[in-house]
């Protein structure tokens, strides 16, 4: 199995631009998670889906952030408009229900 | 507000010695605890876990200890090896799917 796949691995953009991060979970997993890692707060859960349905989005910082999971094999996290404080590493993880979460390699986002 | 805290941002240990990484939590509803290991430019990988009904779980060189009364857990690595150098994240779960992570401790094992 290829594991959780994320793209792009690196993204540099200018403030105000739209950013879309993509994730392909491990085949057969029914839960998908988006995390953000910063030095100050470590790994923070932004949102998680179960069977393609958003279950908890309380970690989404504000309305500029949105996430979708149109099918079991694909999810996106969108930031519009992006701001410099959004600069972080964004991880996607998947699991079968509450079993161990497997993380992707992350997308390193820099907003100038 | 951080529900899971790792108060030591870094730790250096000599090869062959024991590494002890600590983690404190505030939510008494947490029922499952995990340690993840992260190398640079990679995602965190699961290392070891413990249920709240246990106080110790061992897997090879790695042992996790849970002290519920103190709301404290620790990860022991013995003997430490240079390949163990990484950032270690403590995480906890209430029974739902979402994990609460600490800010991580960077372990450096000196050859």
PDB file of C-alpha atoms in Angstrom, chain A residues 13-99:
ATOM      1  CA  UNK A  13       1.950  31.533  -2.366  1.00  0.00           C
ATOM      2  CA  UNK A  14       1.190  35.175  -1.840  1.00  0.00           C
ATOM      3  CA  UNK A  15      -1.205  36.542   0.687  1.00  0.00           C
ATOM      4  CA  UNK A  16      -4.741  36.636  -0.645  1.00  0.00           C
ATOM      5  CA  UNK A  17      -4.335  33.710  -3.002  1.00  0.00           C
ATOM      6  CA  UNK A  18      -6.389  30.541  -2.804  1.00  0.00           C
ATOM      7  CA  UNK A  19      -4.576  27.411  -1.668  1.00  0.00           C
ATOM      8  CA  UNK A  20      -5.847  23.871  -2.167  1.00  0.00           C
ATOM      9  CA  UNK A  21      -4.260  20.917  -0.419  1.00  0.00           C
ATOM     10  CA  UNK A  22      -5.088  17.383  -1.492  1.00  0.00           C
ATOM     11  CA  UNK A  23      -5.164  14.031   0.232  1.00  0.00           C
ATOM     12  CA  UNK A  24      -5.698  10.440  -0.817  1.00  0.00           C
ATOM     13  CA  UNK A  25      -6.293   8.208   2.221  1.00  0.00           C
ATOM     14  CA  UNK A  26      -5.277   4.577   2.529  1.00  0.00           C
ATOM     15  CA  UNK A  27      -7.688   2.362   0.631  1.00  0.00           C
ATOM     16  CA  UNK A  28     -10.264   0.825   2.955  1.00  0.00           C
ATOM     17  CA  UNK A  29      -9.948   3.444   5.679  1.00  0.00           C
ATOM     18  CA  UNK A  30     -13.186   5.188   6.545  1.00  0.00           C
ATOM     19  CA  UNK A  31     -11.917   8.090   8.650  1.00  0.00           C
ATOM     20  CA  UNK A  32      -9.861  11.017   7.389  1.00  0.00           C
ATOM     21  CA  UNK A  33      -8.264  13.781   9.416  1.00  0.00           C
ATOM     22  CA  UNK A  34      -6.668  17.122   8.578  1.00  0.00           C
ATOM     23  CA  UNK A  35      -4.081  18.469  11.030  1.00  0.00           C
ATOM     24  CA  UNK A  36      -1.938  21.585  11.144  1.00  0.00           C
ATOM     25  CA  UNK A  37       1.477  21.614  12.775  1.00  0.00           C
ATOM     26  CA  UNK A  38       3.013  24.785  14.152  1.00  0.00           C
ATOM     27  CA  UNK A  39       5.878  25.336  16.546  1.00  0.00           C
ATOM     28  CA  UNK A  40       3.670  26.973  19.131  1.00  0.00           C
ATOM     29  CA  UNK A  41       0.735  24.568  19.171  1.00  0.00           C
ATOM     30  CA  UNK A  42       2.128  21.332  17.821  1.00  0.00           C
ATOM     31  CA  UNK A  43      -0.355  19.175  15.911  1.00  0.00           C
ATOM     32  CA  UNK A  44      -3.872  20.537  15.899  1.00  0.00           C
ATOM     33  CA  UNK A  45      -6.870  18.709  14.484  1.00  0.00           C
ATOM     34  CA  UNK A  46      -8.693  20.904  11.985  1.00  0.00           C
ATOM     35  CA  UNK A  47     -11.469  18.575  10.834  1.00  0.00           C
ATOM     36  CA  UNK A  48     -12.234  14.911  10.516  1.00  0.00           C
ATOM     37  CA  UNK A  49     -14.533  12.902   8.284  1.00  0.00           C
ATOM     38  CA  UNK A  50     -16.102   9.515   8.870  1.00  0.00           C
ATOM     39  CA  UNK A  51     -17.531   7.737   5.831  1.00  0.00           C
ATOM     40  CA  UNK A  52     -17.039  10.978   3.852  1.00  0.00           C
ATOM     41  CA  UNK A  53     -19.175  13.001   6.277  1.00  0.00           C
ATOM     42  CA  UNK A  54     -17.605  15.835   8.324  1.00  0.00           C
ATOM     43  CA  UNK A  55     -17.964  14.858  11.985  1.00  0.00           C
ATOM     44  CA  UNK A  56     -16.019  17.530  13.839  1.00  0.00           C
ATOM     45  CA  UNK A  57     -14.849  20.780  12.262  1.00  0.00           C
ATOM     46  CA  UNK A  58     -14.441  22.699  15.493  1.00  0.00           C
ATOM     47  CA  UNK A  59     -10.720  23.011  14.848  1.00  0.00           C
ATOM     48  CA  UNK A  60     -11.133  24.896  11.588  1.00  0.00           C
ATOM     49  CA  UNK A  61      -9.686  28.318  12.427  1.00  0.00           C
ATOM     50  CA  UNK A  62     -12.159  30.473  10.544  1.00  0.00           C
ATOM     51  CA  UNK A  63     -14.371  30.726   7.504  1.00  0.00           C
ATOM     52  CA  UNK A  64     -11.378  31.070   5.223  1.00  0.00           C
ATOM     53  CA  UNK A  65     -10.798  27.343   5.730  1.00  0.00           C
ATOM     54  CA  UNK A  66     -12.997  24.703   4.136  1.00  0.00           C
ATOM     55  CA  UNK A  67     -12.654  20.963   3.599  1.00  0.00           C
ATOM     56  CA  UNK A  68     -14.458  18.495   1.412  1.00  0.00           C
ATOM     57  CA  UNK A  69     -14.484  14.772   0.937  1.00  0.00           C
ATOM     58  CA  UNK A  70     -16.436  14.021  -2.239  1.00  0.00           C
ATOM     59  CA  UNK A  71     -15.612  10.310  -2.108  1.00  0.00           C
ATOM     60  CA  UNK A  72     -13.777   7.741  -0.014  1.00  0.00           C
ATOM     61  CA  UNK A  73     -10.501   8.226  -1.841  1.00  0.00           C
ATOM     62  CA  UNK A  74     -10.076  11.985  -1.977  1.00  0.00           C
ATOM     63  CA  UNK A  75     -10.236  15.044   0.234  1.00  0.00           C
ATOM     64  CA  UNK A  76      -9.276  18.693  -0.125  1.00  0.00           C
ATOM     65  CA  UNK A  77      -8.484  21.445   2.338  1.00  0.00           C
ATOM     66  CA  UNK A  78      -8.905  24.918   0.903  1.00  0.00           C
ATOM     67  CA  UNK A  79      -7.770  28.255   2.279  1.00  0.00           C
ATOM     68  CA  UNK A  80      -9.274  31.323   0.644  1.00  0.00           C
ATOM     69  CA  UNK A  81      -7.915  33.938   0.997  1.00  0.00           C
ATOM     70  CA  UNK A  82      -4.622  32.783   2.465  1.00  0.00           C
ATOM     71  CA  UNK A  83      -2.733  34.823   5.068  1.00  0.00           C
ATOM     72  CA  UNK A  84       0.877  34.663   6.320  1.00  0.00           C
ATOM     73  CA  UNK A  85      -0.286  33.217   9.656  1.00  0.00           C
ATOM     74  CA  UNK A  86      -1.577  30.166   7.770  1.00  0.00           C
ATOM     75  CA  UNK A  87       2.024  29.155   7.085  1.00  0.00           C
ATOM     76  CA  UNK A  88       2.491  25.704   8.633  1.00  0.00           C
ATOM     77  CA  UNK A  89       2.771  22.038   7.760  1.00  0.00           C
ATOM     78  CA  UNK A  90      -0.598  20.479   7.016  1.00  0.00           C
ATOM     79  CA  UNK A  91      -0.992  16.741   7.529  1.00  0.00           C
ATOM     80  CA  UNK A  92      -3.674  14.393   6.371  1.00  0.00           C
ATOM     81  CA  UNK A  93      -4.207  11.105   8.222  1.00  0.00           C
ATOM     82  CA  UNK A  94      -6.566   8.179   7.761  1.00  0.00           C
ATOM     83  CA  UNK A  95      -7.739   5.262   9.863  1.00  0.00           C
ATOM     84  CA  UNK A  96     -10.328   2.531  10.103  1.00  0.00           C
ATOM     85  CA  UNK A  97     -12.761   4.008  12.652  1.00  0.00           C
ATOM     86  CA  UNK A  98     -10.863   4.682  15.895  1.00  0.00           C
ATOM     87  CA  UNK A  99      -7.905   2.487  15.077  1.00  0.00           C
TER      88      UNK A  99
END
